[in-house]
PDB file of C-alpha atoms and ligand atoms in Angstrom:
ATOM      1  CA  MET A 449     -30.665 -26.358  -3.432  1.00  0.00           C
ATOM      2  CA  HIS A 450     -27.681 -25.599  -1.063  1.00  0.00           C
ATOM      3  CA  ALA A 451     -26.599 -22.040  -1.807  1.00  0.00           C
ATOM      4  CA  ASP A 452     -23.208 -23.265  -2.791  1.00  0.00           C
ATOM      5  CA  GLN A 453     -24.306 -25.901  -5.015  1.00  0.00           C
ATOM      6  CA  PRO A 454     -22.488 -25.319  -8.697  1.00  0.00           C
ATOM      7  CA  ALA A 455     -24.589 -23.844 -11.207  1.00  0.00           C
ATOM      8  CA  GLU A 456     -24.006 -26.890 -13.718  1.00  0.00           C
ATOM      9  CA  ARG A 457     -25.882 -29.295 -11.266  1.00  0.00           C
ATOM     10  CA  THR A 458     -29.102 -26.941 -11.386  1.00  0.00           C
ATOM     11  CA  MET A 459     -28.868 -27.017 -15.163  1.00  0.00           C
ATOM     12  CA  ILE A 460     -28.609 -30.919 -15.108  1.00  0.00           C
ATOM     13  CA  SER A 461     -31.413 -31.483 -12.638  1.00  0.00           C
ATOM     14  CA  ARG A 462     -33.982 -29.682 -14.752  1.00  0.00           C
ATOM     15  CA  PRO A 463     -35.774 -31.708 -17.820  1.00  0.00           C
ATOM     16  CA  CYS A 464     -34.389 -30.512 -21.196  1.00  0.00           C
ATOM     17  CA  THR A 465     -36.104 -30.798 -24.356  1.00  0.00           C
ATOM     18  CA  ALA A 466     -34.031 -33.752 -25.695  1.00  0.00           C
ATOM     19  CA  THR A 467     -34.575 -36.068 -22.619  1.00  0.00           C
ATOM     20  CA  LEU A 468     -38.200 -35.382 -22.664  1.00  0.00           C
ATOM     21  CA  GLY A 469     -38.612 -36.999 -26.350  1.00  0.00           C
ATOM     22  CA  GLN A 470     -42.256 -37.467 -27.279  1.00  0.00           C
ATOM     23  CA  SER A 471     -43.879 -35.694 -24.267  1.00  0.00           C
ATOM     24  CA  VAL A 472     -42.725 -32.215 -25.487  1.00  0.00           C
ATOM     25  CA  VAL A 473     -45.115 -32.445 -28.330  1.00  0.00           C
ATOM     26  CA  LEU A 474     -48.553 -31.137 -27.763  1.00  0.00           C
ATOM     27  CA  GLN A 475     -50.663 -34.044 -26.725  1.00  0.00           C
ATOM     28  CA  ALA A 476     -53.555 -32.534 -24.846  1.00  0.00           C
ATOM     29  CA  ALA A 477     -55.613 -29.497 -24.128  1.00  0.00           C
ATOM     30  CA  ILE A 478     -57.067 -28.904 -21.033  1.00  0.00           C
ATOM     31  CA  PHE A 479     -60.136 -26.627 -20.835  1.00  0.00           C
ATOM     32  CA  ASP A 480     -61.779 -24.692 -18.073  1.00  0.00           C
ATOM     33  CA  VAL A 481     -65.461 -24.353 -18.314  1.00  0.00           C
ATOM     34  CA  ASP A 482     -67.229 -21.357 -16.627  1.00  0.00           C
ATOM     35  CA  GLY A 483     -66.053 -18.080 -18.501  1.00  0.00           C
ATOM     36  CA  THR A 484     -63.885 -20.160 -20.926  1.00  0.00           C
ATOM     37  CA  LEU A 485     -66.050 -22.783 -22.721  1.00  0.00           C
ATOM     38  CA  ALA A 486     -69.332 -20.710 -21.901  1.00  0.00           C
ATOM     39  CA  GLY A 487     -70.252 -17.387 -20.642  1.00  0.00           C
ATOM     40  CA  SER A 488     -71.975 -18.958 -17.731  1.00  0.00           C
ATOM     41  CA  GLU A 489     -71.115 -16.948 -14.626  1.00  0.00           C
ATOM     42  CA  ARG A 490     -73.121 -13.668 -14.829  1.00  0.00           C
ATOM     43  CA  ASP A 491     -76.358 -14.920 -16.800  1.00  0.00           C
ATOM     44  CA  GLY A 492     -76.242 -18.550 -15.729  1.00  0.00           C
ATOM     45  CA  HIS A 493     -74.607 -19.598 -12.045  1.00  0.00           C
ATOM     46  CA  ARG A 494     -75.466 -15.890 -10.697  1.00  0.00           C
ATOM     47  CA  VAL A 495     -79.129 -16.007 -11.782  1.00  0.00           C
ATOM     48  CA  ALA A 496     -79.261 -19.701 -10.733  1.00  0.00           C
ATOM     49  CA  PHE A 497     -77.595 -18.642  -7.164  1.00  0.00           C
ATOM     50  CA  ASN A 498     -80.409 -16.019  -6.708  1.00  0.00           C
ATOM     51  CA  ARG A 499     -83.413 -17.803  -7.972  1.00  0.00           C
ATOM     52  CA  ALA A 500     -82.279 -20.560  -5.309  1.00  0.00           C
ATOM     53  CA  PHE A 501     -82.077 -17.950  -2.627  1.00  0.00           C
ATOM     54  CA  ALA A 502     -85.321 -16.337  -3.341  1.00  0.00           C
ATOM     55  CA  GLN A 503     -87.020 -20.013  -3.560  1.00  0.00           C
ATOM     56  CA  SER A 504     -85.527 -20.671  -0.249  1.00  0.00           C
ATOM     57  CA  GLY A 505     -86.876 -17.725   1.404  1.00  0.00           C
ATOM     58  CA  LEU A 506     -83.454 -15.939   1.871  1.00  0.00           C
ATOM     59  CA  ASP A 507     -83.416 -12.065   0.787  1.00  0.00           C
ATOM     60  CA  TRP A 508     -80.147 -12.565  -0.600  1.00  0.00           C
ATOM     61  CA  GLU A 509     -79.568 -10.831  -4.005  1.00  0.00           C
ATOM     62  CA  TRP A 510     -76.234 -11.252  -6.042  1.00  0.00           C
ATOM     63  CA  SER A 511     -75.763  -8.204  -8.279  1.00  0.00           C
ATOM     64  CA  VAL A 512     -73.440  -8.357 -11.260  1.00  0.00           C
ATOM     65  CA  ALA A 513     -70.901  -6.445  -9.149  1.00  0.00           C
ATOM     66  CA  THR A 514     -71.128  -8.509  -6.088  1.00  0.00           C
ATOM     67  CA  TYR A 515     -71.020 -11.626  -7.955  1.00  0.00           C
ATOM     68  CA  GLY A 516     -67.576 -10.438  -9.468  1.00  0.00           C
ATOM     69  CA  GLU A 517     -65.972  -9.883  -6.026  1.00  0.00           C
ATOM     70  CA  LEU A 518     -67.400 -13.361  -5.079  1.00  0.00           C
ATOM     71  CA  LEU A 519     -65.905 -15.334  -8.017  1.00  0.00           C
ATOM     72  CA  ALA A 520     -62.525 -15.043  -6.042  1.00  0.00           C
ATOM     73  CA  VAL A 521     -64.152 -17.751  -3.890  1.00  0.00           C
ATOM     74  CA  THR A 522     -64.072 -20.776  -6.274  1.00  0.00           C
ATOM     75  CA  GLY A 523     -66.953 -23.653  -6.197  1.00  0.00           C
ATOM     76  CA  GLY A 524     -70.486 -22.806  -5.546  1.00  0.00           C
ATOM     77  CA  LYS A 525     -70.942 -24.315  -2.032  1.00  0.00           C
ATOM     78  CA  GLU A 526     -67.755 -22.587  -0.813  1.00  0.00           C
ATOM     79  CA  ARG A 527     -68.968 -19.252  -2.288  1.00  0.00           C
ATOM     80  CA  ILE A 528     -72.401 -19.446  -0.512  1.00  0.00           C
ATOM     81  CA  ARG A 529     -70.737 -20.544   2.949  1.00  0.00           C
ATOM     82  CA  HIS A 530     -68.397 -17.535   2.120  1.00  0.00           C
ATOM     83  CA  PHE A 531     -71.126 -15.086   1.533  1.00  0.00           C
ATOM     84  CA  ALA A 532     -73.177 -16.510   4.502  1.00  0.00           C
ATOM     85  CA  ALA A 533     -70.079 -16.222   6.812  1.00  0.00           C
ATOM     86  CA  GLN A 534     -69.986 -12.408   6.105  1.00  0.00           C
ATOM     87  CA  HIS A 535     -73.432 -11.390   6.024  1.00  0.00           C
ATOM     88  CA  ALA A 536     -75.789 -14.101   7.939  1.00  0.00           C
ATOM     89  CA  PRO A 537     -73.572 -16.316   9.970  1.00  0.00           C
ATOM     90  CA  GLN A 538     -76.644 -17.266  11.885  1.00  0.00           C
ATOM     91  CA  TRP A 539     -77.090 -19.986   8.954  1.00  0.00           C
ATOM     92  CA  LEU A 540     -73.997 -21.665   9.699  1.00  0.00           C
ATOM     93  CA  GLN A 541     -74.174 -21.849  13.143  1.00  0.00           C
ATOM     94  CA  ARG A 542     -77.551 -23.995  13.305  1.00  0.00           C
ATOM     95  CA  PRO A 543     -77.022 -27.894  14.032  1.00  0.00           C
ATOM     96  CA  ALA A 544     -77.958 -28.916  10.274  1.00  0.00           C
ATOM     97  CA  SER A 545     -75.992 -25.971   8.593  1.00  0.00           C
ATOM     98  CA  GLU A 546     -74.186 -28.550   6.370  1.00  0.00           C
ATOM     99  CA  ALA A 547     -77.141 -30.399   5.266  1.00  0.00           C
ATOM    100  CA  TRP A 548     -78.915 -26.879   4.541  1.00  0.00           C
ATOM    101  CA  LEU A 549     -75.981 -25.524   2.649  1.00  0.00           C
ATOM    102  CA  THR A 550     -75.943 -28.904   0.389  1.00  0.00           C
ATOM    103  CA  GLY A 551     -79.504 -28.754  -0.370  1.00  0.00           C
ATOM    104  CA  LEU A 552     -79.533 -24.899  -1.251  1.00  0.00           C
ATOM    105  CA  HIS A 553     -76.627 -25.674  -3.771  1.00  0.00           C
ATOM    106  CA  ARG A 554     -78.274 -28.660  -5.389  1.00  0.00           C
ATOM    107  CA  LEU A 555     -81.296 -26.182  -5.787  1.00  0.00           C
ATOM    108  CA  LYS A 556     -78.995 -23.730  -7.553  1.00  0.00           C
ATOM    109  CA  SER A 557     -77.537 -26.720  -9.864  1.00  0.00           C
ATOM    110  CA  GLU A 558     -81.073 -27.930 -10.845  1.00  0.00           C
ATOM    111  CA  ILE A 559     -81.856 -24.162 -11.501  1.00  0.00           C
ATOM    112  CA  TYR A 560     -78.578 -23.763 -13.592  1.00  0.00           C
ATOM    113  CA  ALA A 561     -79.371 -26.884 -15.431  1.00  0.00           C
ATOM    114  CA  GLN A 562     -82.673 -25.537 -16.555  1.00  0.00           C
ATOM    115  CA  LEU A 563     -81.196 -22.208 -17.831  1.00  0.00           C
ATOM    116  CA  VAL A 564     -78.654 -23.924 -19.713  1.00  0.00           C
ATOM    117  CA  GLY A 565     -81.213 -26.459 -21.087  1.00  0.00           C
ATOM    118  CA  ALA A 566     -83.382 -23.518 -22.259  1.00  0.00           C
ATOM    119  CA  GLY A 567     -80.496 -21.977 -24.363  1.00  0.00           C
ATOM    120  CA  ARG A 568     -79.603 -19.167 -21.976  1.00  0.00           C
ATOM    121  CA  ILE A 569     -75.722 -19.843 -21.792  1.00  0.00           C
ATOM    122  CA  ALA A 570     -73.852 -19.721 -25.095  1.00  0.00           C
ATOM    123  CA  LEU A 571     -70.387 -21.268 -25.800  1.00  0.00           C
ATOM    124  CA  ARG A 572     -67.690 -18.555 -26.408  1.00  0.00           C
ATOM    125  CA  PRO A 573     -66.485 -17.566 -29.647  1.00  0.00           C
ATOM    126  CA  GLY A 574     -64.068 -20.239 -31.328  1.00  0.00           C
ATOM    127  CA  VAL A 575     -64.920 -22.765 -28.538  1.00  0.00           C
ATOM    128  CA  ALA A 576     -66.839 -25.298 -30.914  1.00  0.00           C
ATOM    129  CA  ARG A 577     -64.429 -24.542 -33.888  1.00  0.00           C
ATOM    130  CA  LEU A 578     -61.074 -25.257 -31.949  1.00  0.00           C
ATOM    131  CA  LEU A 579     -62.554 -28.255 -29.957  1.00  0.00           C
ATOM    132  CA  GLY A 580     -63.582 -29.665 -33.494  1.00  0.00           C
ATOM    133  CA  GLU A 581     -60.187 -29.052 -34.997  1.00  0.00           C
ATOM    134  CA  LEU A 582     -58.423 -30.552 -32.087  1.00  0.00           C
ATOM    135  CA  ARG A 583     -60.795 -33.603 -32.086  1.00  0.00           C
ATOM    136  CA  ARG A 584     -60.196 -34.171 -35.704  1.00  0.00           C
ATOM    137  CA  ALA A 585     -56.225 -34.151 -35.166  1.00  0.00           C
ATOM    138  CA  GLY A 586     -56.322 -36.419 -32.254  1.00  0.00           C
ATOM    139  CA  VAL A 587     -55.317 -33.987 -29.582  1.00  0.00           C
ATOM    140  CA  ARG A 588     -56.572 -35.488 -26.429  1.00  0.00           C
ATOM    141  CA  LEU A 589     -59.055 -33.139 -24.682  1.00  0.00           C
ATOM    142  CA  ALA A 590     -59.960 -32.721 -20.902  1.00  0.00           C
ATOM    143  CA  ILE A 591     -61.938 -30.595 -18.467  1.00  0.00           C
ATOM    144  CA  ALA A 592     -60.607 -29.043 -15.381  1.00  0.00           C
ATOM    145  CA  THR A 593     -63.204 -27.219 -13.551  1.00  0.00           C
ATOM    146  CA  THR A 594     -64.571 -26.422 -10.069  1.00  0.00           C
ATOM    147  CA  THR A 595     -68.024 -26.521 -11.237  1.00  0.00           C
ATOM    148  CA  THR A 596     -70.361 -29.426 -10.018  1.00  0.00           C
ATOM    149  CA  PRO A 597     -70.439 -32.474 -12.564  1.00  0.00           C
ATOM    150  CA  SER A 598     -74.415 -32.248 -13.342  1.00  0.00           C
ATOM    151  CA  SER A 599     -74.030 -28.545 -14.224  1.00  0.00           C
ATOM    152  CA  LEU A 600     -71.183 -29.325 -16.553  1.00  0.00           C
ATOM    153  CA  HIS A 601     -73.304 -32.221 -18.067  1.00  0.00           C
ATOM    154  CA  SER A 602     -76.186 -29.956 -18.854  1.00  0.00           C
ATOM    155  CA  LEU A 603     -73.813 -27.559 -20.683  1.00  0.00           C
ATOM    156  CA  LEU A 604     -72.139 -30.180 -22.733  1.00  0.00           C
ATOM    157  CA  LEU A 605     -75.233 -32.067 -23.463  1.00  0.00           C
ATOM    158  CA  THR A 606     -77.035 -28.667 -24.550  1.00  0.00           C
ATOM    159  CA  HIS A 607     -74.225 -27.666 -26.894  1.00  0.00           C
ATOM    160  CA  PHE A 608     -72.595 -30.827 -28.243  1.00  0.00           C
ATOM    161  CA  GLY A 609     -75.421 -33.554 -28.037  1.00  0.00           C
ATOM    162  CA  ASP A 610     -74.582 -37.004 -28.901  1.00  0.00           C
ATOM    163  CA  GLN A 611     -70.727 -35.965 -28.860  1.00  0.00           C
ATOM    164  CA  ALA A 612     -70.967 -34.664 -25.266  1.00  0.00           C
ATOM    165  CA  GLU A 613     -70.004 -38.057 -23.835  1.00  0.00           C
ATOM    166  CA  SER A 614     -67.215 -38.679 -25.856  1.00  0.00           C
ATOM    167  CA  LEU A 615     -65.712 -35.289 -26.333  1.00  0.00           C
ATOM    168  CA  PHE A 616     -63.381 -34.918 -23.497  1.00  0.00           C
ATOM    169  CA  GLU A 617     -61.514 -38.089 -22.484  1.00  0.00           C
ATOM    170  CA  VAL A 618     -60.980 -36.853 -19.057  1.00  0.00           C
ATOM    171  CA  ILE A 619     -63.297 -34.591 -16.973  1.00  0.00           C
ATOM    172  CA  GLY A 620     -62.152 -33.282 -13.518  1.00  0.00           C
ATOM    173  CA  ALA A 621     -65.011 -31.456 -11.987  1.00  0.00           C
ATOM    174  CA  GLY A 622     -66.484 -30.090  -8.520  1.00  0.00           C
ATOM    175  CA  ASP A 623     -65.702 -32.143  -5.426  1.00  0.00           C
ATOM    176  CA  VAL A 624     -63.233 -34.823  -7.099  1.00  0.00           C
ATOM    177  CA  VAL A 625     -60.293 -32.939  -5.413  1.00  0.00           C
ATOM    178  CA  ALA A 626     -60.803 -31.435  -1.928  1.00  0.00           C
ATOM    179  CA  ASP A 627     -58.902 -28.055  -2.811  1.00  0.00           C
ATOM    180  CA  LYS A 628     -60.525 -26.177  -5.819  1.00  0.00           C
ATOM    181  CA  LYS A 629     -58.666 -23.781  -7.688  1.00  0.00           C
ATOM    182  CA  PRO A 630     -56.432 -21.779  -7.054  1.00  0.00           C
ATOM    183  CA  ALA A 631     -54.942 -24.763  -5.702  1.00  0.00           C
ATOM    184  CA  PRO A 632     -53.202 -27.110  -8.644  1.00  0.00           C
ATOM    185  CA  ASP A 633     -55.188 -30.297  -7.383  1.00  0.00           C
ATOM    186  CA  ILE A 634     -57.884 -30.331  -9.941  1.00  0.00           C
ATOM    187  CA  TYR A 635     -54.797 -30.030 -12.830  1.00  0.00           C
ATOM    188  CA  ARG A 636     -52.783 -32.516 -11.352  1.00  0.00           C
ATOM    189  CA  TRP A 637     -55.616 -34.931 -10.927  1.00  0.00           C
ATOM    190  CA  VAL A 638     -56.239 -34.869 -14.819  1.00  0.00           C
ATOM    191  CA  LEU A 639     -52.873 -34.903 -15.721  1.00  0.00           C
ATOM    192  CA  ARG A 640     -52.631 -38.331 -13.680  1.00  0.00           C
ATOM    193  CA  GLN A 641     -55.705 -39.825 -15.467  1.00  0.00           C
ATOM    194  CA  MET A 642     -54.221 -38.770 -18.579  1.00  0.00           C
ATOM    195  CA  ASN A 643     -50.646 -40.130 -17.656  1.00  0.00           C
ATOM    196  CA  LEU A 644     -49.178 -37.010 -19.376  1.00  0.00           C
ATOM    197  CA  PRO A 645     -46.314 -34.589 -18.186  1.00  0.00           C
ATOM    198  CA  PRO A 646     -47.715 -30.864 -17.598  1.00  0.00           C
ATOM    199  CA  GLN A 647     -45.324 -29.621 -20.476  1.00  0.00           C
ATOM    200  CA  ALA A 648     -47.070 -31.858 -22.978  1.00  0.00           C
ATOM    201  CA  CYS A 649     -50.348 -29.893 -22.271  1.00  0.00           C
ATOM    202  CA  LEU A 650     -51.886 -26.576 -22.666  1.00  0.00           C
ATOM    203  CA  ALA A 651     -54.348 -25.253 -20.310  1.00  0.00           C
ATOM    204  CA  VAL A 652     -57.095 -22.779 -21.295  1.00  0.00           C
ATOM    205  CA  GLU A 653     -58.464 -20.338 -18.488  1.00  0.00           C
ATOM    206  CA  ASP A 654     -60.290 -17.343 -18.135  1.00  0.00           C
ATOM    207  CA  SER A 655     -59.418 -16.418 -14.519  1.00  0.00           C
ATOM    208  CA  LEU A 656     -56.806 -15.744 -12.037  1.00  0.00           C
ATOM    209  CA  PRO A 657     -57.642 -18.668  -9.808  1.00  0.00           C
ATOM    210  CA  GLY A 658     -57.552 -20.668 -13.061  1.00  0.00           C
ATOM    211  CA  LEU A 659     -54.135 -19.397 -13.977  1.00  0.00           C
ATOM    212  CA  ARG A 660     -52.735 -19.919 -10.909  1.00  0.00           C
ATOM    213  CA  ALA A 661     -54.078 -23.538 -10.665  1.00  0.00           C
ATOM    214  CA  ALA A 662     -52.832 -24.663 -13.838  1.00  0.00           C
ATOM    215  CA  THR A 663     -49.483 -22.858 -13.582  1.00  0.00           C
ATOM    216  CA  ALA A 664     -48.694 -24.322 -10.243  1.00  0.00           C
ATOM    217  CA  ALA A 665     -49.234 -27.756 -11.742  1.00  0.00           C
ATOM    218  CA  GLY A 666     -46.541 -26.768 -14.565  1.00  0.00           C
ATOM    219  CA  ILE A 667     -48.982 -26.550 -17.311  1.00  0.00           C
ATOM    220  CA  PRO A 668     -48.476 -23.542 -19.769  1.00  0.00           C
ATOM    221  CA  THR A 669     -51.673 -21.526 -19.890  1.00  0.00           C
ATOM    222  CA  VAL A 670     -53.581 -19.510 -22.321  1.00  0.00           C
ATOM    223  CA  ILE A 671     -56.125 -16.919 -21.111  1.00  0.00           C
ATOM    224  CA  THR A 672     -59.527 -15.776 -22.574  1.00  0.00           C
ATOM    225  CA  VAL A 673     -60.624 -12.971 -20.810  1.00  0.00           C
ATOM    226  CA  ASN A 674     -64.494 -12.218 -20.240  1.00  0.00           C
ATOM    227  CA  ALA A 675     -66.071  -8.955 -18.624  1.00  0.00           C
ATOM    228  CA  TYR A 676     -65.279 -10.078 -15.049  1.00  0.00           C
ATOM    229  CA  SER A 677     -61.598 -10.743 -15.600  1.00  0.00           C
ATOM    230  CA  ALA A 678     -60.441  -8.312 -18.440  1.00  0.00           C
ATOM    231  CA  ASP A 679     -58.665  -5.848 -15.934  1.00  0.00           C
ATOM    232  CA  ASP A 680     -56.922  -8.606 -14.206  1.00  0.00           C
ATOM    233  CA  ASP A 681     -53.174  -9.146 -14.262  1.00  0.00           C
ATOM    234  CA  PHE A 682     -52.083 -12.585 -15.990  1.00  0.00           C
ATOM    235  CA  ALA A 683     -48.411 -12.227 -15.750  1.00  0.00           C
ATOM    236  CA  GLY A 684     -47.004 -15.685 -16.379  1.00  0.00           C
ATOM    237  CA  ALA A 685     -49.638 -16.711 -18.999  1.00  0.00           C
ATOM    238  CA  LEU A 686     -48.349 -17.720 -22.258  1.00  0.00           C
ATOM    239  CA  SER A 687     -50.705 -15.497 -24.019  1.00  0.00           C
ATOM    240  CA  VAL A 688     -53.728 -13.518 -22.990  1.00  0.00           C
ATOM    241  CA  LEU A 689     -56.310 -12.924 -25.348  1.00  0.00           C
ATOM    242  CA  SER A 690     -59.854 -11.562 -25.835  1.00  0.00           C
ATOM    243  CA  ASP A 691     -61.497 -14.904 -27.022  1.00  0.00           C
ATOM    244  CA  LEU A 692     -60.511 -17.774 -29.348  1.00  0.00           C
ATOM    245  CA  GLY A 693     -61.565 -15.808 -32.369  1.00  0.00           C
ATOM    246  CA  GLU A 694     -63.552 -16.907 -35.342  1.00  0.00           C
ATOM    247  CA  PRO A 695     -63.023 -16.515 -39.034  1.00  0.00           C
ATOM    248  CA  GLY A 696     -64.022 -12.892 -39.917  1.00  0.00           C
ATOM    249  CA  ALA A 697     -64.225 -12.102 -35.747  1.00  0.00           C
ATOM    250  CA  PRO A 698     -60.612 -11.999 -34.811  1.00  0.00           C
ATOM    251  CA  ALA A 699     -59.423 -12.577 -31.495  1.00  0.00           C
ATOM    252  CA  ARG A 700     -57.379  -9.553 -29.857  1.00  0.00           C
ATOM    253  CA  ARG A 701     -54.059 -10.428 -28.189  1.00  0.00           C
ATOM    254  CA  LEU A 702     -53.865  -8.368 -24.913  1.00  0.00           C
ATOM    255  CA  ALA A 703     -50.772  -9.694 -23.697  1.00  0.00           C
ATOM    256  CA  GLY A 704     -47.975 -12.558 -23.794  1.00  0.00           C
ATOM    257  CA  ALA A 705     -46.996 -14.540 -26.780  1.00  0.00           C
ATOM    258  CA  PRO A 706     -48.376 -13.218 -30.342  1.00  0.00           C
ATOM    259  CA  LEU A 707     -51.328 -14.601 -31.957  1.00  0.00           C
ATOM    260  CA  ALA A 708     -50.066 -15.242 -35.834  1.00  0.00           C
ATOM    261  CA  GLY A 709     -53.310 -15.538 -37.329  1.00  0.00           C
ATOM    262  CA  GLU A 710     -57.016 -14.205 -36.507  1.00  0.00           C
ATOM    263  CA  CYS A 711     -58.197 -17.116 -34.740  1.00  0.00           C
ATOM    264  CA  VAL A 712     -56.549 -19.679 -32.007  1.00  0.00           C
ATOM    265  CA  ASP A 713     -56.211 -23.024 -33.970  1.00  0.00           C
ATOM    266  CA  LEU A 714     -54.029 -26.172 -33.486  1.00  0.00           C
ATOM    267  CA  ALA A 715     -50.899 -24.643 -35.445  1.00  0.00           C
ATOM    268  CA  GLN A 716     -51.091 -21.754 -32.928  1.00  0.00           C
ATOM    269  CA  LEU A 717     -51.474 -24.120 -30.045  1.00  0.00           C
ATOM    270  CA  ARG A 718     -48.538 -25.967 -31.226  1.00  0.00           C
ATOM    271  CA  LEU A 719     -46.415 -22.890 -31.598  1.00  0.00           C
ATOM    272  CA  TRP A 720     -46.897 -21.679 -28.028  1.00  0.00           C
ATOM    273  CA  GLN A 721     -46.489 -24.993 -26.268  1.00  0.00           C
ATOM    274  CA  ARG A 722     -43.158 -25.229 -28.090  1.00  0.00           C
ATOM    275  CA  LYS A 723     -42.121 -21.820 -26.998  1.00  0.00           C
ATOM    276  CA  ALA A 724     -43.422 -22.589 -23.376  1.00  0.00           C
ATOM    277  CA  VAL A 725     -41.379 -25.812 -23.391  1.00  0.00           C
ATOM    278  CA  VAL A 726     -38.298 -23.778 -24.918  1.00  0.00           C
ATOM    279  CA  ASP A 727     -38.766 -21.272 -22.142  1.00  0.00           C
ATOM    280  CA  MET A 728     -39.166 -23.828 -19.362  1.00  0.00           C
ATOM    281  CA  ASN A 729     -35.542 -24.935 -20.452  1.00  0.00           C
ATOM    282  CA  HIS A 730     -33.599 -21.661 -20.236  1.00  0.00           C
TER     283      HIS A 730
HETATM  284  C1  XBP B1624     -65.980 -21.510 -11.743  1.00  0.00           C
HETATM  285  C2  XBP B1624     -66.659 -21.509 -10.495  1.00  0.00           C
HETATM  286  C3  XBP B1624     -67.764 -22.405 -10.468  1.00  0.00           C
HETATM  287  C4  XBP B1624     -69.033 -21.814 -10.573  1.00  0.00           C
HETATM  288  C5  XBP B1624     -70.419 -22.375  -9.742  1.00  0.00           C
HETATM  289  O1  XBP B1624     -65.649 -22.647 -12.280  1.00  0.00           O
HETATM  290  O2  XBP B1624     -65.939 -21.000  -9.729  1.00  0.00           O
HETATM  291  O3  XBP B1624     -67.677 -22.444  -8.974  1.00  0.00           O
HETATM  292  O4  XBP B1624     -69.201 -20.383 -10.493  1.00  0.00           O
HETATM  293  O5  XBP B1624     -70.187 -23.771 -10.017  1.00  0.00           O
HETATM  294  P1  XBP B1624     -64.411 -22.783 -13.515  1.00  0.00           P
HETATM  295  P2  XBP B1624     -70.856 -24.583  -8.740  1.00  0.00           P
HETATM  296  O6  XBP B1624     -63.588 -23.651 -12.749  1.00  0.00           O
HETATM  297  O7  XBP B1624     -65.170 -23.454 -14.600  1.00  0.00           O
HETATM  298  O8  XBP B1624     -64.181 -21.392 -14.081  1.00  0.00           O
HETATM  299  O9  XBP B1624     -72.263 -24.065  -8.181  1.00  0.00           O
HETATM  300  O10 XBP B1624     -71.282 -25.890  -9.755  1.00  0.00           O
HETATM  301  O11 XBP B1624     -69.701 -24.892  -7.941  1.00  0.00           O
HETATM  302 MG1   MG B1625     -63.363 -20.237 -15.282  1.00  0.00          MG
END
């Protein structure tokens, strides 16, 4: 906008609650996977990476702390490439280095699926409860994750069995977009598939790259922190919580909009989404 443009013009050009009509009602919840649906990073992906390295004759070992730093690089292949570039660049300078990297990551994904199938990765508190409530109420459900589809599939199958295929209407995962979080592409892709405007949705995330991705796509975002993200500054999030909470095991609100009860439920999501729409229009 030109600097001397009248202020009214700015107001008119922005969407307002009235003109958005039905689309301002909460219609969909879009969930991140790793760290949000399940505590899968430290005891799942990290362990799988390390086993794949050992089985491939590499002496790389990602400690819990090292892995926390590496989470800034989203996507497993990208994470391996980043680590190799810093610590063993010779692996990336060979003629078949891309095929090597793809094979190493495929092995990691197979090991991860075995860990998940063996019951090593639990859903986070409140996840099954909230998904069930949203599904029964007809709220549309989607996934936006950087994780490989086969890894996601094993997680859903292990925890939701027969419902795994039908629970989420749209699944945006892995390489379906070229630029992974914190780029907004995966969220924009999901919105296009659902034919929904961002303000009719809420995203649930656990990390800064996730918050940045959803926010840049215009989607109000609720954060449930975990050990890796507990100290991060989630400014811009709608609400920041310890988890989604269960009856008798309340969620703790850490920042942002208050939590009315002890758990995040549909009524709470609707309240937060309405607040986000009002905030967007002021
Ligand atoms: C978090 C990630 C993922 C996993 C590894 O994804 O960064 O890359 O750590 O997954 P989310 P892959 O968006 O769900 O939080 O090895 O399958 O890429
Ligand atoms: Mg995550």
